């Protein structure tokens, strides 16, 4: 397995660009199952999760080609309605196959997704929504069986104890676009990635009103056509780059950073006193100065609230911002796997329930060997390494490869000292003790 060696405290300078959005691309790939015509998806990030979704579509019978690294051509002429356990269990987002299979095949058999380190990942709201469309839903032997022969439009309230559900909304919209009748979804998720999926469906001939709001109205149509669609840039990756610049001596332009998709993060960075400027519709410049910020309190919420996917990265920034910050997770209350690793680097953070109480220091963190645990926690550790003194060795970086395209290469483009090495290169304990 590979590790990243990061030699910290390097000033960062130049331009870094966010790739296509993973969390838009995955449901958009699933949506290609809704038609037998060809769909061309552009600006798809070259990530292990995206390649895996491509494999899943092929396993269902779709013809999948990659005319270029970030362009996919998918034709789902004849497909099966059963998504196998040995594939689905490897990636939670595979649950997005449910909606299109129900719409196209009027039946679906999809393995229940596993949980993951950030917490239980239930799909009760997905199944409630399908039932409201008149589907017969049964969970048996680790699979969800859906019979949609008599499906019809319905009225669904999709909110749960943690608010709206992103992939739940994606699934329900993809089921409803080819289900006869009118479907109304209240408390729908309105993340930019959900909006992007709806725009792709509209380009295929779907009838959806209220896109971008928490209330969607969908009129089912007989069939959908193929399309050529460009995935939006990844606001979470862009936000991670903004935070990397905020915690280092830097003058960095982040491209693919659409300010309207990052309003909650930018609001908090402004409150913290970060020197940044919006240079165009999708470019933001950051002039970072370590220790110059003020602490902020954050509560993660569904969009347009503060995104849970940039919570870990903000913990890193606040651990080196003098003063007391409280970061509370309302989406995944246990999403603090990055904290023990940041503590290894000298961060002073206490977890109280769903909150991280952070006593930020003016002195920088110190580099150390740390363990990645999930996608965004890994990013938080890479950022910490960039700002820390000495070397940080981030292990299990396959987590990073799921959601950040060529991260080490992009950071080197800013002058960061980041190397991807085989884990055999890691110093043995006795070396570091010396
Ligand atoms: C999507 O996951 C993203 N993944 C996650 O990004 C992101 O953190 C999350 O939305 C929240 O923004 C993809 O889009 C592939 P949810 P999703 O359904 O759809 C509860 C990353 O790092 N819930 O919006 O699975 C759930 O437990 C990943 O890129 C139910 O209770 O999240 C959670 O507490 C991590 N019942 C909350 O709702 C349900 O049926 C939000 O979950 C569904 C969800």
Short mmCIF file of C-alpha atoms and ligand atoms in Angstrom, two decimals:
data_model
loop_
_atom_site.label_atom_id
_atom_site.label_comp_id
_atom_site.label_asym_id
_atom_site.label_seq_id
_atom_site.Cartn_x
_atom_site.Cartn_y
_atom_site.Cartn_z
CA UNK A 1 0.00 0.00 0.00
CA UNK A 2 1.15 3.56 -0.64
CA UNK A 3 1.75 6.32 1.88
CA UNK A 4 2.08 10.08 1.44
CA UNK A 5 5.15 11.77 2.91
CA UNK A 6 4.45 15.46 3.46
CA UNK A 7 7.21 17.85 4.53
CA UNK A 8 5.28 20.71 6.12
CA UNK A 9 5.57 24.47 6.49
CA UNK A 10 6.27 25.02 2.80
CA UNK A 11 4.76 28.24 1.43
CA UNK A 12 2.15 27.50 -1.29
CA UNK A 13 1.90 29.54 -4.47
CA UNK A 14 0.08 29.16 -7.80
CA UNK A 15 -3.18 27.76 -9.13
CA UNK A 16 -4.91 24.50 -8.19
CA UNK A 17 -8.02 23.15 -9.91
CA UNK A 18 -10.85 21.05 -8.51
CA UNK A 19 -11.89 18.06 -10.66
CA UNK A 20 -15.45 16.98 -11.39
CA UNK A 21 -17.67 16.29 -8.36
CA UNK A 22 -17.62 12.64 -7.20
CA UNK A 23 -20.98 12.99 -5.46
CA UNK A 24 -22.61 14.35 -8.60
CA UNK A 25 -20.90 11.88 -10.92
CA UNK A 26 -21.95 8.71 -9.09
CA UNK A 27 -25.75 9.25 -9.31
CA UNK A 28 -25.28 10.69 -12.82
CA UNK A 29 -23.62 7.41 -13.88
CA UNK A 30 -26.54 5.50 -12.33
CA UNK A 31 -28.98 7.69 -14.29
CA UNK A 32 -27.54 6.42 -17.60
CA UNK A 33 -29.46 3.19 -16.87
CA UNK A 34 -32.71 5.10 -17.50
CA UNK A 35 -32.29 4.97 -21.29
CA UNK A 36 -31.13 2.55 -23.98
CA UNK A 37 -29.54 5.47 -25.83
CA UNK A 38 -25.94 6.59 -25.39
CA UNK A 39 -24.99 9.03 -22.63
CA UNK A 40 -21.65 10.85 -22.77
CA UNK A 41 -20.50 12.09 -19.34
CA UNK A 42 -17.73 14.72 -19.35
CA UNK A 43 -15.55 16.10 -16.52
CA UNK A 44 -15.97 12.84 -14.60
CA UNK A 45 -13.20 12.76 -11.97
CA UNK A 46 -10.71 9.90 -12.44
CA UNK A 47 -11.32 8.28 -9.03
CA UNK A 48 -11.55 4.70 -7.78
CA UNK A 49 -15.23 5.22 -6.81
CA UNK A 50 -16.09 6.42 -10.33
CA UNK A 51 -14.24 3.56 -11.99
CA UNK A 52 -16.05 1.21 -9.64
CA UNK A 53 -19.45 2.60 -10.59
CA UNK A 54 -18.46 2.07 -14.24
CA UNK A 55 -17.75 -1.60 -13.41
CA UNK A 56 -21.15 -1.88 -11.73
CA UNK A 57 -22.92 -0.55 -14.84
CA UNK A 58 -21.00 -3.04 -16.98
CA UNK A 59 -21.97 -5.87 -14.60
CA UNK A 60 -25.61 -4.90 -15.15
CA UNK A 61 -25.12 -5.17 -18.94
CA UNK A 62 -24.34 -1.60 -20.01
CA UNK A 63 -21.71 -0.93 -22.67
CA UNK A 64 -19.10 1.35 -21.04
CA UNK A 65 -16.27 3.10 -22.91
CA UNK A 66 -13.72 5.71 -21.83
CA UNK A 67 -12.79 7.81 -24.88
CA UNK A 68 -10.71 10.05 -22.58
CA UNK A 69 -9.59 9.96 -18.87
CA UNK A 70 -12.46 12.23 -17.75
CA UNK A 71 -15.03 11.27 -20.42
CA UNK A 72 -17.23 8.17 -20.35
CA UNK A 73 -19.62 6.85 -23.00
CA UNK A 74 -22.34 4.61 -21.51
CA UNK A 75 -25.09 2.74 -23.40
CA UNK A 76 -27.47 0.68 -21.26
CA UNK A 77 -29.37 -1.04 -24.11
CA UNK A 78 -30.15 -4.32 -22.32
CA UNK A 79 -29.66 -4.46 -18.54
CA UNK A 80 -30.37 -6.80 -15.64
CA UNK A 81 -32.32 -5.65 -12.60
CA UNK A 82 -30.10 -7.33 -9.96
CA UNK A 83 -27.02 -5.60 -8.53
CA UNK A 84 -24.78 -8.24 -6.94
CA UNK A 85 -23.78 -8.13 -3.25
CA UNK A 86 -20.08 -8.71 -3.93
CA UNK A 87 -19.98 -5.44 -5.84
CA UNK A 88 -22.56 -3.25 -4.07
CA UNK A 89 -21.12 -3.90 -0.59
CA UNK A 90 -17.85 -2.22 -1.65
CA UNK A 91 -19.34 1.20 -2.21
CA UNK A 92 -22.34 2.73 -0.44
CA UNK A 93 -23.22 4.97 -3.37
CA UNK A 94 -24.17 1.82 -5.30
CA UNK A 95 -27.53 2.26 -3.57
CA UNK A 96 -28.18 4.87 -6.30
CA UNK A 97 -28.85 1.99 -8.69
CA UNK A 98 -32.22 1.39 -7.01
CA UNK A 99 -34.06 4.35 -8.52
CA UNK A 100 -33.08 3.87 -12.18
CA UNK A 101 -33.64 0.09 -12.07
CA UNK A 102 -37.14 0.63 -10.62
CA UNK A 103 -37.93 3.20 -13.31
CA UNK A 104 -36.49 1.30 -16.30
CA UNK A 105 -37.08 -2.37 -15.32
CA UNK A 106 -40.11 -1.92 -13.02
CA UNK A 107 -38.22 -4.17 -10.58
CA UNK A 108 -34.91 -4.10 -8.70
CA UNK A 109 -32.80 -6.35 -6.51
CA UNK A 110 -29.97 -4.39 -4.90
CA UNK A 111 -27.84 -5.53 -2.00
CA UNK A 112 -28.13 -3.42 1.15
CA UNK A 113 -25.09 -1.09 1.38
CA UNK A 114 -22.65 -1.63 4.24
CA UNK A 115 -22.07 0.91 7.00
CA UNK A 116 -18.79 2.76 7.20
CA UNK A 117 -16.50 4.45 9.71
CA UNK A 118 -18.45 7.73 9.68
CA UNK A 119 -21.53 6.00 11.06
CA UNK A 120 -24.53 3.82 10.24
CA UNK A 121 -25.75 4.48 6.72
CA UNK A 122 -29.47 3.52 6.80
CA UNK A 123 -31.66 3.69 3.67
CA UNK A 124 -35.07 3.68 5.38
CA UNK A 125 -35.99 6.99 3.73
CA UNK A 126 -35.08 5.64 0.27
CA UNK A 127 -37.42 2.66 0.84
CA UNK A 128 -40.18 4.80 2.36
CA UNK A 129 -40.09 6.97 -0.77
CA UNK A 130 -40.35 4.00 -3.13
CA UNK A 131 -43.26 2.60 -1.13
CA UNK A 132 -45.05 5.95 -1.46
CA UNK A 133 -44.76 5.50 -5.24
CA UNK A 134 -46.75 2.28 -4.93
CA UNK A 135 -43.73 -0.02 -5.12
CA UNK A 136 -43.74 -3.26 -3.16
CA UNK A 137 -40.52 -3.15 -1.12
CA UNK A 138 -39.09 -6.13 0.77
CA UNK A 139 -35.75 -6.50 2.57
CA UNK A 140 -34.59 -10.14 2.64
CA UNK A 141 -31.24 -11.92 2.85
CA UNK A 142 -29.33 -8.64 2.72
CA UNK A 143 -31.07 -7.49 -0.46
CA UNK A 144 -33.77 -4.94 -1.21
CA UNK A 145 -36.42 -6.37 -3.55
CA UNK A 146 -38.63 -3.81 -5.29
CA UNK A 147 -41.65 -4.66 -7.46
CA UNK A 148 -42.74 -1.52 -9.32
CA UNK A 149 -45.25 -3.05 -11.78
CA UNK A 150 -48.05 -0.97 -10.25
CA UNK A 151 -45.99 2.10 -9.38
CA UNK A 152 -47.66 5.51 -9.67
CA UNK A 153 -46.96 9.14 -8.76
CA UNK A 154 -47.08 9.92 -5.05
CA UNK A 155 -46.50 12.54 -2.34
CA UNK A 156 -43.41 11.89 -0.23
CA UNK A 157 -41.95 13.67 2.80
CA UNK A 158 -38.29 12.63 2.63
CA UNK A 159 -36.91 14.33 5.75
CA UNK A 160 -35.34 12.20 8.47
CA UNK A 161 -33.90 12.82 11.95
CA UNK A 162 -30.79 14.33 10.33
CA UNK A 163 -32.70 16.34 7.74
CA UNK A 164 -32.83 15.55 4.02
CA UNK A 165 -31.06 12.63 2.34
CA UNK A 166 -28.82 13.28 -0.69
CA UNK A 167 -28.77 9.85 -2.31
CA UNK A 168 -32.31 9.21 -1.06
CA UNK A 169 -33.47 12.23 -3.06
CA UNK A 170 -31.40 11.09 -6.05
CA UNK A 171 -32.98 7.64 -5.92
CA UNK A 172 -36.50 8.93 -5.64
CA UNK A 173 -36.12 11.47 -8.46
CA UNK A 174 -34.64 8.78 -10.74
CA UNK A 175 -37.52 6.43 -9.89
CA UNK A 176 -40.20 9.10 -10.40
CA UNK A 177 -39.04 10.49 -13.77
CA UNK A 178 -40.38 7.38 -15.55
CA UNK A 179 -43.20 6.45 -13.15
CA UNK A 180 -46.65 7.37 -14.51
CA UNK A 181 -48.29 10.32 -12.70
CA UNK A 182 -47.15 13.30 -10.68
CA UNK A 183 -44.70 12.85 -7.79
CA UNK A 184 -44.10 15.53 -5.18
CA UNK A 185 -41.08 15.28 -2.88
CA UNK A 186 -41.04 17.49 0.23
CA UNK A 187 -37.86 17.98 2.28
CA UNK A 188 -35.80 16.92 -0.74
CA UNK A 189 -32.03 17.46 -0.56
CA UNK A 190 -30.90 20.45 -2.66
CA UNK A 191 -27.13 19.95 -2.61
CA UNK A 192 -25.47 21.17 -5.84
CA UNK A 193 -24.82 17.53 -6.70
CA UNK A 194 -28.57 16.77 -6.59
CA UNK A 195 -29.21 19.84 -8.76
CA UNK A 196 -26.61 18.55 -11.24
CA UNK A 197 -28.35 15.16 -11.44
CA UNK A 198 -31.71 16.89 -12.05
CA UNK A 199 -30.14 19.00 -14.84
CA UNK A 200 -28.83 15.83 -16.49
CA UNK A 201 -32.27 14.20 -16.23
CA UNK A 202 -33.90 17.32 -17.73
CA UNK A 203 -31.42 17.09 -20.64
CA UNK A 204 -32.66 13.51 -21.18
CA UNK A 205 -36.28 14.72 -21.41
CA UNK A 206 -37.42 14.40 -17.79
CA UNK A 207 -40.06 16.76 -16.38
CA UNK A 208 -38.93 18.17 -13.00
CA UNK A 209 -40.00 21.44 -11.32
CA UNK A 210 -38.44 23.04 -8.24
CA UNK A 211 -34.85 22.03 -9.04
CA UNK A 212 -32.57 23.59 -6.38
CA UNK A 213 -35.34 23.80 -3.78
CA UNK A 214 -36.44 21.43 -1.00
CA UNK A 215 -39.70 20.70 -2.90
CA UNK A 216 -39.59 18.84 -6.22
CA UNK A 217 -42.51 18.04 -8.55
CA UNK A 218 -41.92 15.36 -11.16
CA UNK A 219 -44.20 14.28 -14.01
CA UNK A 220 -43.36 10.75 -15.14
CA UNK A 221 -42.65 10.27 -18.88
CA UNK A 222 -42.71 7.12 -21.04
CA UNK A 223 -39.04 7.16 -21.95
CA UNK A 224 -35.86 9.23 -21.72
CA UNK A 225 -33.25 9.87 -24.39
CA UNK A 226 -29.46 9.92 -24.35
CA UNK A 227 -27.47 13.06 -23.57
CA UNK A 228 -24.02 14.61 -23.38
CA UNK A 229 -23.55 16.10 -19.92
CA UNK A 230 -20.67 17.82 -18.08
CA UNK A 231 -20.40 17.14 -14.34
CA UNK A 232 -20.01 20.18 -12.07
CA UNK A 233 -16.71 20.74 -10.28
CA UNK A 234 -16.23 19.32 -6.81
CA UNK A 235 -17.06 21.95 -4.18
CA UNK A 236 -15.74 19.66 -1.43
CA UNK A 237 -12.35 19.30 -3.13
CA UNK A 238 -12.30 23.05 -3.83
CA UNK A 239 -13.20 23.75 -0.19
CA UNK A 240 -10.37 21.46 0.94
CA UNK A 241 -7.94 23.49 -1.21
CA UNK A 242 -9.22 26.78 0.26
CA UNK A 243 -8.58 25.40 3.74
CA UNK A 244 -5.11 24.13 2.77
CA UNK A 245 -4.20 27.67 1.68
CA UNK A 246 -5.82 29.16 4.81
CA UNK A 247 -3.51 27.16 7.11
CA UNK A 248 -0.21 27.78 5.26
CA UNK A 249 1.85 30.77 4.13
CA UNK A 250 0.17 30.99 0.74
CA UNK A 251 -1.02 32.95 -2.26
CA UNK A 252 -3.19 30.40 -4.06
CA UNK A 253 -5.87 30.63 -6.74
CA UNK A 254 -8.40 27.78 -6.51
CA UNK A 255 -10.18 27.14 -9.82
CA UNK A 256 -13.38 25.13 -10.06
CA UNK A 257 -14.45 26.81 -6.81
CA UNK A 258 -17.96 28.19 -7.42
CA UNK A 259 -18.62 30.68 -4.61
CA UNK A 260 -22.39 29.99 -4.70
CA UNK A 261 -21.71 26.30 -3.94
CA UNK A 262 -19.40 27.24 -1.05
CA UNK A 263 -21.42 30.00 0.65
CA UNK A 264 -21.53 28.38 4.11
CA UNK A 265 -17.78 27.65 4.14
CA UNK A 266 -16.89 31.12 2.81
CA UNK A 267 -19.14 32.67 5.46
CA UNK A 268 -17.14 30.91 8.18
CA UNK A 269 -13.78 31.75 6.60
CA UNK A 270 -14.82 35.41 6.46
CA UNK A 271 -15.84 35.24 10.16
CA UNK A 272 -12.40 33.77 10.89
CA UNK A 273 -10.79 36.74 9.14
CA UNK A 274 -9.26 34.88 6.17
CA UNK A 275 -7.86 37.09 3.40
CA UNK A 276 -9.62 35.76 0.29
CA UNK A 277 -11.15 37.23 -2.86
CA UNK A 278 -13.63 35.88 -5.40
CA UNK A 279 -11.82 36.40 -8.71
CA UNK A 280 -14.48 34.97 -11.06
CA UNK A 281 -17.62 32.77 -11.06
CA UNK A 282 -15.44 29.74 -10.37
CA UNK A 283 -12.14 30.99 -8.96
CA UNK A 284 -11.23 32.13 -5.46
CA UNK A 285 -7.83 33.44 -4.34
CA UNK A 286 -6.59 32.85 -0.77
CA UNK A 287 -3.66 34.61 0.91
CA UNK A 288 -2.97 32.45 3.95
CA UNK A 289 -0.99 33.45 7.04
CA UNK A 290 -0.64 30.79 9.76
CA UNK A 291 -1.95 31.82 13.18
CA UNK A 292 -3.64 34.95 11.82
CA UNK A 293 -7.25 33.74 12.07
CA UNK A 294 -9.91 33.89 14.77
CA UNK A 295 -11.69 30.76 16.08
CA UNK A 296 -15.21 29.98 14.79
CA UNK A 297 -18.04 27.67 15.90
CA UNK A 298 -19.62 25.38 13.31
CA UNK A 299 -22.66 23.12 13.11
CA UNK A 300 -22.91 20.87 10.05
CA UNK A 301 -26.33 20.86 8.32
CA UNK A 302 -27.89 19.80 5.02
CA UNK A 303 -27.32 22.28 2.14
CA UNK A 304 -27.30 25.26 2.20
CA UNK A 305 -25.90 24.75 5.72
CA UNK A 306 -22.23 24.01 6.49
CA UNK A 307 -21.29 20.78 4.65
CA UNK A 308 -20.34 17.76 6.77
CA UNK A 309 -17.80 16.84 4.07
CA UNK A 310 -15.58 19.80 5.01
CA UNK A 311 -15.98 19.36 8.78
CA UNK A 312 -12.78 17.36 9.32
CA UNK A 313 -10.71 19.80 7.29
CA UNK A 314 -12.05 22.72 9.36
CA UNK A 315 -11.10 20.86 12.56
CA UNK A 316 -7.51 20.90 11.26
CA UNK A 317 -7.60 24.64 10.60
CA UNK A 318 -9.13 25.44 14.00
CA UNK A 319 -6.55 23.27 15.80
CA UNK A 320 -3.92 25.81 14.68
CA UNK A 321 -6.07 28.90 15.23
CA UNK A 322 -5.49 30.37 18.72
CA UNK A 323 -8.67 30.25 20.83
CA UNK A 324 -11.64 27.97 21.48
CA UNK A 325 -13.72 26.54 18.59
CA UNK A 326 -16.66 24.13 18.82
CA UNK A 327 -17.52 22.02 15.78
CA UNK A 328 -20.78 20.05 16.04
CA UNK A 329 -21.80 17.25 13.63
CA UNK A 330 -25.54 17.12 13.00
CA UNK A 331 -25.30 14.79 9.99
CA UNK A 332 -22.95 12.04 11.19
CA UNK A 333 -22.49 12.47 14.96
CA UNK A 334 -19.52 10.07 15.05
CA UNK A 335 -17.60 11.63 12.17
CA UNK A 336 -14.47 12.42 14.21
CA UNK A 337 -12.05 9.65 13.16
CA UNK A 338 -9.57 12.39 12.21
CA UNK A 339 -9.40 13.70 15.80
CA UNK A 340 -7.18 11.02 17.39
CA UNK A 341 -4.78 11.37 14.44
CA UNK A 342 -4.69 15.17 14.77
CA UNK A 343 -4.02 14.68 18.48
CA UNK A 344 -0.93 12.62 17.51
CA UNK A 345 0.27 15.78 15.75
CA UNK A 346 -0.26 17.88 18.88
CA UNK A 347 -3.82 19.14 18.37
CA UNK A 348 -5.75 19.85 21.58
CA UNK A 349 -9.25 18.54 20.81
CA UNK A 350 -11.82 16.94 23.12
CA UNK A 351 -14.89 15.12 21.80
CA UNK A 352 -18.07 15.77 23.78
CA UNK A 353 -20.96 13.85 22.18
CA UNK A 354 -21.40 15.16 18.65
CA UNK A 355 -19.06 18.11 19.23
CA UNK A 356 -15.32 18.64 18.94
CA UNK A 357 -14.07 21.21 21.48
CA UNK A 358 -10.90 22.61 19.94
CA UNK A 359 -8.31 24.63 21.85
CA UNK A 360 -6.41 26.10 18.94
CA UNK A 361 -2.70 26.78 19.35
CA UNK A 362 -0.51 29.46 17.86
CA UNK A 363 2.33 26.93 17.58
CA UNK A 364 2.12 24.68 14.49
CA UNK A 365 1.26 21.00 14.68
CA UNK A 366 4.21 18.58 14.55
CA UNK A 367 4.55 16.03 11.76
CA UNK A 368 3.92 12.37 12.65
CA UNK A 369 2.91 9.04 11.09
CA UNK A 370 -0.92 9.12 10.94
CA UNK A 371 -3.63 6.74 9.71
CA UNK A 372 -6.32 7.72 7.22
CA UNK A 373 -9.73 6.25 8.03
CA UNK A 374 -12.27 7.74 5.63
CA UNK A 375 -12.20 10.02 2.65
CA UNK A 376 -12.55 13.42 4.31
CA UNK A 377 -10.61 12.52 7.46
CA UNK A 378 -7.71 11.62 5.15
CA UNK A 379 -7.89 15.04 3.52
CA UNK A 380 -7.84 16.67 6.96
CA UNK A 381 -4.61 14.80 7.77
CA UNK A 382 -2.96 15.82 4.48
CA UNK A 383 -3.83 19.45 5.21
CA UNK A 384 -2.40 19.09 8.72
CA UNK A 385 0.82 17.73 7.19
CA UNK A 386 1.11 20.73 4.89
CA UNK A 387 0.99 23.13 7.85
CA UNK A 388 2.94 21.04 10.39
CA UNK A 389 6.65 21.18 11.14
CA UNK A 390 8.67 18.18 9.92
CA UNK A 391 7.41 15.11 8.06
CA UNK A 392 3.92 13.64 8.21
CA UNK A 393 3.36 10.12 6.86
CA UNK A 394 -0.29 9.52 5.90
CA UNK A 395 -1.05 5.80 5.65
CA UNK A 396 -3.98 3.96 3.92
CA UNK A 397 -4.26 6.68 1.30
CA UNK A 398 -6.53 4.47 -0.79
CA UNK A 399 -9.23 6.35 1.14
CA UNK A 400 -7.99 9.56 -0.50
CA UNK A 401 -7.93 8.02 -3.96
CA UNK A 402 -11.68 7.48 -3.66
CA UNK A 403 -12.44 11.20 -3.70
CA UNK A 404 -9.40 13.31 -4.66
CA UNK A 405 -8.01 13.03 -8.18
CA UNK A 406 -4.17 13.25 -8.30
CA UNK A 407 -4.08 15.13 -4.97
CA UNK A 408 -0.31 14.79 -4.43
CA UNK A 409 0.41 15.96 -7.99
CA UNK A 410 -1.92 18.97 -7.61
CA UNK A 411 -0.34 19.97 -4.26
CA UNK A 412 3.18 19.65 -5.70
CA UNK A 413 2.00 22.12 -8.36
CA UNK A 414 1.69 24.67 -5.52
CA UNK A 415 5.21 23.98 -4.23
CA UNK A 416 4.14 21.55 -1.51
CA UNK A 417 6.61 18.76 -0.66
CA UNK A 418 4.31 15.75 -1.04
CA UNK A 419 5.51 12.35 -2.23
CA UNK A 420 3.55 9.13 -2.83
CA UNK A 421 5.79 6.27 -1.65
CA UNK A 422 5.46 2.55 -0.94
CA UNK A 423 4.74 2.00 2.77
CA UNK A 424 8.08 0.13 3.02
CA UNK A 425 9.73 3.58 2.86
CA UNK A 426 8.15 4.63 6.15
CA UNK A 427 10.74 5.14 8.90
CA UNK A 428 10.76 2.24 11.33
CA UNK A 429 9.92 3.19 14.94
CA UNK A 430 13.56 3.03 16.02
CA UNK A 431 14.52 5.51 13.25
CA UNK A 432 11.94 8.10 14.32
CA UNK A 433 12.76 7.54 17.99
CA UNK A 434 16.42 8.30 17.27
C1 LIG B 1 -24.12 11.80 0.58
O1 LIG B 1 -24.21 10.60 1.32
C2 LIG B 1 -22.65 11.93 0.21
N1 LIG B 1 -22.25 10.77 -0.60
C3 LIG B 1 -21.80 12.01 1.48
O2 LIG B 1 -20.46 12.23 1.06
C4 LIG B 1 -22.26 13.21 2.30
O3 LIG B 1 -21.50 13.26 3.49
C5 LIG B 1 -23.76 13.06 2.62
O4 LIG B 1 -24.49 12.92 1.39
C6 LIG B 1 -24.30 14.25 3.38
O5 LIG B 1 -24.09 15.41 2.63
C7 LIG B 1 -22.66 10.71 -1.88
O6 LIG B 1 -23.34 11.57 -2.38
C8 LIG B 1 -22.19 9.51 -2.66
P1 LIG B 1 -27.53 11.20 3.35
P2 LIG B 1 -25.66 9.98 1.66
O7 LIG B 1 -28.46 10.16 2.86
O8 LIG B 1 -26.62 10.30 0.59
C9 LIG B 1 -29.36 9.79 7.45
C10 LIG B 1 -18.15 11.84 0.99
O9 LIG B 1 -17.26 11.98 1.83
N2 LIG B 1 -30.22 8.93 6.62
O10 LIG B 1 -27.72 12.61 2.90
O11 LIG B 1 -25.47 8.57 2.02
C11 LIG B 1 -27.89 9.39 7.38
O12 LIG B 1 -27.61 8.37 8.32
C12 LIG B 1 -19.47 11.22 1.38
O13 LIG B 1 -18.05 12.20 -0.22
C13 LIG B 1 -31.24 8.21 7.24
O14 LIG B 1 -31.45 8.27 8.44
O15 LIG B 1 -26.05 10.80 2.96
C14 LIG B 1 -27.18 10.69 7.70
O16 LIG B 1 -27.14 10.85 9.09
C15 LIG B 1 -19.49 10.78 2.83
N3 LIG B 1 -32.03 7.41 6.46
C16 LIG B 1 -28.10 11.75 7.08
O17 LIG B 1 -29.39 11.13 6.94
C17 LIG B 1 -31.86 7.31 5.10
O18 LIG B 1 -32.63 6.58 4.44
C18 LIG B 1 -27.65 12.26 5.74
O19 LIG B 1 -27.46 11.12 4.93
C19 LIG B 1 -30.81 8.05 4.51
C20 LIG B 1 -30.00 8.86 5.28
#
